[in-house]
Coordinates of C-alpha atoms in Angstrom, one line a residue:
X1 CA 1.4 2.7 7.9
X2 CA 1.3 4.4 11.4
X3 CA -0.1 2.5 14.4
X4 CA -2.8 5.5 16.4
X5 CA -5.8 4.1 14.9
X6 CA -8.1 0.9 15.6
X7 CA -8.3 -1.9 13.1
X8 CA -12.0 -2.8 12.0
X9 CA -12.7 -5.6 9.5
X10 CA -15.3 -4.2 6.8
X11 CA -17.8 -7.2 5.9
X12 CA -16.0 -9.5 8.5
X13 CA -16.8 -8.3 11.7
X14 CA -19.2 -5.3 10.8
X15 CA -19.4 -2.1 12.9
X16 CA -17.2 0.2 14.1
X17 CA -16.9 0.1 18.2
X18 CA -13.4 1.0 19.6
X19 CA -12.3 -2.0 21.1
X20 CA -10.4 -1.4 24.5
X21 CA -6.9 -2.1 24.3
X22 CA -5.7 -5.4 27.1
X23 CA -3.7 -3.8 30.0
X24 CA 0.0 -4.6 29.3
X25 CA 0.3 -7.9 32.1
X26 CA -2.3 -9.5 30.2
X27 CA -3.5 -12.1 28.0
X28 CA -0.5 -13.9 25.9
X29 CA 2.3 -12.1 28.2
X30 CA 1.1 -13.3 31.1
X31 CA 1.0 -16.5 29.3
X32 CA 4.3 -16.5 28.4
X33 CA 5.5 -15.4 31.7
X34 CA 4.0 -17.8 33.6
X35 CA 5.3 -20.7 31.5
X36 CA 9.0 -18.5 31.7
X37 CA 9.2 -18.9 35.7
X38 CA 7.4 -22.2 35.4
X39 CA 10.5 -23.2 33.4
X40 CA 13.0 -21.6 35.4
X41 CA 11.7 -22.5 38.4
X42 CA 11.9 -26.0 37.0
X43 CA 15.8 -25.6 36.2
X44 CA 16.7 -24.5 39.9
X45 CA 17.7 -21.2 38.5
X46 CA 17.5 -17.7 40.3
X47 CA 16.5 -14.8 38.2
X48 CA 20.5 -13.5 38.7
X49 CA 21.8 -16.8 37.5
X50 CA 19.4 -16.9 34.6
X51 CA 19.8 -13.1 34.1
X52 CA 23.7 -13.8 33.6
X53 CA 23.1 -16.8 31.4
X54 CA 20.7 -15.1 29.0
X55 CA 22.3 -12.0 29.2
X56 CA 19.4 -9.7 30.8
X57 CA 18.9 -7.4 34.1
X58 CA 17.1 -9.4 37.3
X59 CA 14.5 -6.6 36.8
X60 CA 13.9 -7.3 33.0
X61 CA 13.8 -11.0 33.7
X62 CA 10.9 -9.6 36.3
X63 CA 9.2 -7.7 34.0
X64 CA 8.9 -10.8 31.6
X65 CA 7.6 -13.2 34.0
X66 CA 4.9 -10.7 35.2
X67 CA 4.0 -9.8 31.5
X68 CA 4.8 -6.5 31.5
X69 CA 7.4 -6.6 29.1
X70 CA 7.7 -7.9 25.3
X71 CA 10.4 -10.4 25.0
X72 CA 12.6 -9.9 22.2
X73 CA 13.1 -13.2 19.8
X74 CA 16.7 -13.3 20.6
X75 CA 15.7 -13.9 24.4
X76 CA 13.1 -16.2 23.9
X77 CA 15.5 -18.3 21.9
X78 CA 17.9 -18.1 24.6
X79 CA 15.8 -19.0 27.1
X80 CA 14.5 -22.0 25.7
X81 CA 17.5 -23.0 25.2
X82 CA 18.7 -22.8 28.7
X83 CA 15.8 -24.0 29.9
X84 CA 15.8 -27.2 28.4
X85 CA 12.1 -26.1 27.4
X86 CA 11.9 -28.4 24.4
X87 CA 10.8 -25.7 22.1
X88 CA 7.2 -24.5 24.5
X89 CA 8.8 -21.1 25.1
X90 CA 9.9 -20.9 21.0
X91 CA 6.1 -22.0 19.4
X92 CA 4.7 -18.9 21.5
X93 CA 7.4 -16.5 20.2
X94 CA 4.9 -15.5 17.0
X95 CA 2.5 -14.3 19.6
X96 CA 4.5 -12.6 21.8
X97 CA 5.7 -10.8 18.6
X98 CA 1.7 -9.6 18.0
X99 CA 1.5 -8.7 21.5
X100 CA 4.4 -5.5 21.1
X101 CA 1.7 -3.5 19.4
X102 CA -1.3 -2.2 20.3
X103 CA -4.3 -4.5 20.2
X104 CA -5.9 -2.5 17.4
X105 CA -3.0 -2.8 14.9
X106 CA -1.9 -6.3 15.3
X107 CA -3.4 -7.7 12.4
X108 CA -2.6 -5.1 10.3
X109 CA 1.3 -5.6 11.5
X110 CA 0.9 -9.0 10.2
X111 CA -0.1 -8.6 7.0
X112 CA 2.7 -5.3 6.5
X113 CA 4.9 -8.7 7.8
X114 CA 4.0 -10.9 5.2
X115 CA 3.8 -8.3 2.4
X116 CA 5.5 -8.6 -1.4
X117 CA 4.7 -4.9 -2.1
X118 CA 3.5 -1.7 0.0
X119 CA 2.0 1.8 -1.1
X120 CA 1.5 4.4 1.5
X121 CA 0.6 8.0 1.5
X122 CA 1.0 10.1 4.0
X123 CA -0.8 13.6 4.9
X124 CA -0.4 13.6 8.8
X125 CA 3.1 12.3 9.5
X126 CA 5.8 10.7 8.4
X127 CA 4.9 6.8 7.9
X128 CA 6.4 4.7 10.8
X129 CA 9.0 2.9 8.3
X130 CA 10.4 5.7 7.9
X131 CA 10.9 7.1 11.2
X132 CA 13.7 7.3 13.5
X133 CA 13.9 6.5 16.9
X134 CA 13.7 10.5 17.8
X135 CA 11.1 11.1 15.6
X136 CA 8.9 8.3 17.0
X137 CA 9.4 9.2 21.0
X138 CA 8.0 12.5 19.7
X139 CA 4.9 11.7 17.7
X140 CA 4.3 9.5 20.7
X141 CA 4.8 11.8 22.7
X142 CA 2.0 13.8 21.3
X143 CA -0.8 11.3 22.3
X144 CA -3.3 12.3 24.3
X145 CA -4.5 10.9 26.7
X146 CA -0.8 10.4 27.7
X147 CA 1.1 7.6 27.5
X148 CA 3.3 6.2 30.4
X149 CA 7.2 6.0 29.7
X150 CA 6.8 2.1 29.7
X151 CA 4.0 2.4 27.0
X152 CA 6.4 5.1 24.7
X153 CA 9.2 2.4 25.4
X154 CA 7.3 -0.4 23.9
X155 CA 5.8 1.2 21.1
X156 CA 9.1 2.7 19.9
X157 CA 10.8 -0.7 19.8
X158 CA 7.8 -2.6 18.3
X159 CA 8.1 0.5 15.4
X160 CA 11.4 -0.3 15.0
X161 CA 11.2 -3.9 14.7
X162 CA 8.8 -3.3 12.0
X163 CA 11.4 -1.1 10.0
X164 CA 12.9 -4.7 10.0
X165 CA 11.4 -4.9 6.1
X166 CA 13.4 -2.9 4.6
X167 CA 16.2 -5.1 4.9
X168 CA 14.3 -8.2 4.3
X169 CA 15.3 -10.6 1.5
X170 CA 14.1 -10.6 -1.1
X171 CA 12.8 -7.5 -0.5
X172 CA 9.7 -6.0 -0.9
X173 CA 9.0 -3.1 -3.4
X174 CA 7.8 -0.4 -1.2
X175 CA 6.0 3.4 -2.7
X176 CA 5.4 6.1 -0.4
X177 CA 3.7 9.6 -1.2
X178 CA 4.3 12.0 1.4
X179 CA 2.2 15.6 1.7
X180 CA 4.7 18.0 1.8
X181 CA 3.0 19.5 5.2
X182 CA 4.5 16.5 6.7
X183 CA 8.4 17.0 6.0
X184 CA 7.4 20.9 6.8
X185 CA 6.1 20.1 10.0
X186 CA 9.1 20.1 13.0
X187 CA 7.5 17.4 15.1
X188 CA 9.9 17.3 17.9
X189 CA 11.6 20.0 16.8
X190 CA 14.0 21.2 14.2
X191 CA 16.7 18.8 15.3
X192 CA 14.6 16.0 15.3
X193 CA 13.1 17.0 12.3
X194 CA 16.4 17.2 10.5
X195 CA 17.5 13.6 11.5
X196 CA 14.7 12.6 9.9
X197 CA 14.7 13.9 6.7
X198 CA 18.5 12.6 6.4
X199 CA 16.7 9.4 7.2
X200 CA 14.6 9.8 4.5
X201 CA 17.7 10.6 1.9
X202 CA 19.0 7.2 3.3
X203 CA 16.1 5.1 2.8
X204 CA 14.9 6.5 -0.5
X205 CA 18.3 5.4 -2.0
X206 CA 17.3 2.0 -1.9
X207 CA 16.5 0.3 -5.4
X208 CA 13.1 -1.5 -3.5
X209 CA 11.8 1.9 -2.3
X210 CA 10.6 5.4 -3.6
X211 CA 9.7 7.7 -1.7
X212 CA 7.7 11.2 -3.7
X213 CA 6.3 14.5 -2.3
X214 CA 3.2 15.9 -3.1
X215 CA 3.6 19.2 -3.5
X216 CA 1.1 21.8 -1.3
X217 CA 0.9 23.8 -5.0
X218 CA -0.6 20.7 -6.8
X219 CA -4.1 21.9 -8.0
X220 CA -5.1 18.6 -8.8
X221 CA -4.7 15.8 -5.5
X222 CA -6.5 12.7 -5.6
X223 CA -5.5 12.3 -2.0
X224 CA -7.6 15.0 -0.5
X225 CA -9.4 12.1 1.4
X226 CA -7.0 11.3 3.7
X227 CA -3.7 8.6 4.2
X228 CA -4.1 5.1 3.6
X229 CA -2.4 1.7 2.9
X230 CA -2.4 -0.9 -0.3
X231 CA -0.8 -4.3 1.2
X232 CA -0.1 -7.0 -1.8
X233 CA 0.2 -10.4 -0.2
X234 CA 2.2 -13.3 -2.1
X235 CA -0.4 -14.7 -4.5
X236 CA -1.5 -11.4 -5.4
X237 CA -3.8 -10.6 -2.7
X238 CA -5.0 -7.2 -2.2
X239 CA -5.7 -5.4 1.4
X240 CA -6.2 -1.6 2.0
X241 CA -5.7 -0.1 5.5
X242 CA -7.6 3.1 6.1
X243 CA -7.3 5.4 9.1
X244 CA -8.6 8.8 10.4
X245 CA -9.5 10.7 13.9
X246 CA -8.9 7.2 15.9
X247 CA -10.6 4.9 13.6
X248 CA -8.9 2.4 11.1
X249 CA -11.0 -0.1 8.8
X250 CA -9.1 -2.9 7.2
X251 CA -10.5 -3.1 4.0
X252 CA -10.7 -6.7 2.1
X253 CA -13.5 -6.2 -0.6
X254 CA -11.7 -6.8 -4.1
X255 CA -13.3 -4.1 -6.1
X256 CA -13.1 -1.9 -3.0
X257 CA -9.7 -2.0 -3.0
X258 CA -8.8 -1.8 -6.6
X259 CA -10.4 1.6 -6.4
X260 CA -8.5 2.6 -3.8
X261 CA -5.3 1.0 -5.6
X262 CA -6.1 3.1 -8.5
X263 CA -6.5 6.4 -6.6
X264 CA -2.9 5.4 -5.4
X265 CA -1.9 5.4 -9.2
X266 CA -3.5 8.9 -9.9
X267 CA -1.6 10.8 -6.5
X268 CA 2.0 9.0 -7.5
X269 CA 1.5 10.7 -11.0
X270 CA 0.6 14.0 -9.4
X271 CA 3.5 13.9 -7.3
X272 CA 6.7 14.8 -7.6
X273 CA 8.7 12.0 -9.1
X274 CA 11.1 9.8 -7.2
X275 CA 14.5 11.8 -7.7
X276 CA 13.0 14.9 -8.1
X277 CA 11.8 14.6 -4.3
X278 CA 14.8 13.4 -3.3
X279 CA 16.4 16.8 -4.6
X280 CA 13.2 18.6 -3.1
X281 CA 13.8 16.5 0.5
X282 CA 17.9 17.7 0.6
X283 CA 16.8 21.5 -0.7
X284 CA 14.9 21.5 2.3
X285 CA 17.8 20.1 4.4
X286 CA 19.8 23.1 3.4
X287 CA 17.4 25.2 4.6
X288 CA 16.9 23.5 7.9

């Protein structure tokens, strides 16, 4: 699941408007800011004194109190403890967590969060579990209209927080079916490109995850439609995530999403299997 589309709610919220995304000081960072300096304030502390203590810069202790910057868990923890904050700072940390994305994929971060099992395909890029840190700064990059460095910044380490599955235990049991036009494309360039299909080697070792190509020969591709998502949720709960040209619909209607489930079934079997992309994935190494 990638993050450059909107999230609408099919038979929740109806309609498809693009909502506007908040402006990066507001809403629950500023929140949690304010209620940061109110604390610190509190303490007698200086922003250098608390900076040492918590281990951050003066100008990143700044840019939390003026919600312009995700806290980290880690700091939040830390701060509350310093703070003698009696927990406030710690309840608010599940919010700030939401708040690193963009406002149109939050929910569907949560539910990827809470997940027991995950299929994705992939036609346009490769899906942001699997990215590296290279890979991302250049798909993001790519957005137009532009994003600011701050933006990229934040959006690169929310990605990588989410990458955080993959060593969750016990872990989830994850299926992905890239296109091969996706680990053909150089996005960033061959270098980049290259770090990432090691990456992909790495990752599809792992006994929770399989990772397949489908092949640009296939003359039969139940896929032609486009990428999407199938989230299980403990207690077998079924959510699709769907997303194309800006748009994303979250899709929660049970027979809906069984038939999108079972289109999932069809594309694995038309794909190359699990080791033999693995040997297609490091063939193509060679030749990078």
């Amino acid at each position: 699941m990638s993050e450059p589309t909107e999230l609408v709610h099919e038979g929740a919220v109806g309609g498809d408007e693009r909502q506007p995304e908040p402006e990066p000081g507001s809403g629950v960072l500023r929140v949690f800011g304010r209620q940061l300096k109110r604390f610190r304030v509190r303490a007698g502390l200086e922003r250098p004194e608390f900076g040492s203590l918590t281990g951050y810069s003066v100008s990143t202790i700044a840019a939390y109190e003026q919600g312009r910057r995700v806290p980290p868990p880690k700091f939040i923890d830390r701060a509350d403890e310093v703070l003698d904050a009696g927990g406030v700072l710690q309840e608010m940390k599940e919010e700030v967590a939401r708040a690193q994305y963009p406002a149109f994929f939050r929910d569907a971060a949560m539910l990827e969060g809470e997940a027991v099992e995950l299929w994705v395909y992939a036609t346009q890029a490769v899906p942001g579990l699997l990215q590296t840190e290279e890979y991302m700064r250049a798909v993001f990059g790519m957005w137009r209209p532009m994003l600011d460095e701050e933006t990229v910044e934040q959006r690169v380490l929310a990605r990588r927080a989410r990458q955080d599955i993959l060593d969750r235990r016990p872990p989830p049991l994850i299926s992905f079916v890239i296109d091969e036009a996706v680990v053909r494309r150089p996005l960033g360039g061959w270098p980049v490109m290259r770090g990432q299909l090691e990456q992909l080697m790495l990752v599809g070792a792992l006994r929770h995850v399989e990772i397949q190509i489908m092949p640009l020969d296939r003359e039969d591709n139940a896929g032609v439609d486009g990428p999407f998502t199938v989230l299980y949720r403990s207690g077998g709960d079924q959510v699709a995530y769907l997303e194309a040209q800006g748009r994303s619909t979250m899709v929660s209607d049970r027979r809906e999403v069984q038939g999108i489930a079972s289109r999932y079934g069809i594309i694995r079997a038309q794909a190359l299997s699990p080791r033999e992309s693995l040997d297609f994935i490091e063939k193509l190494l060679r030749e990078v």
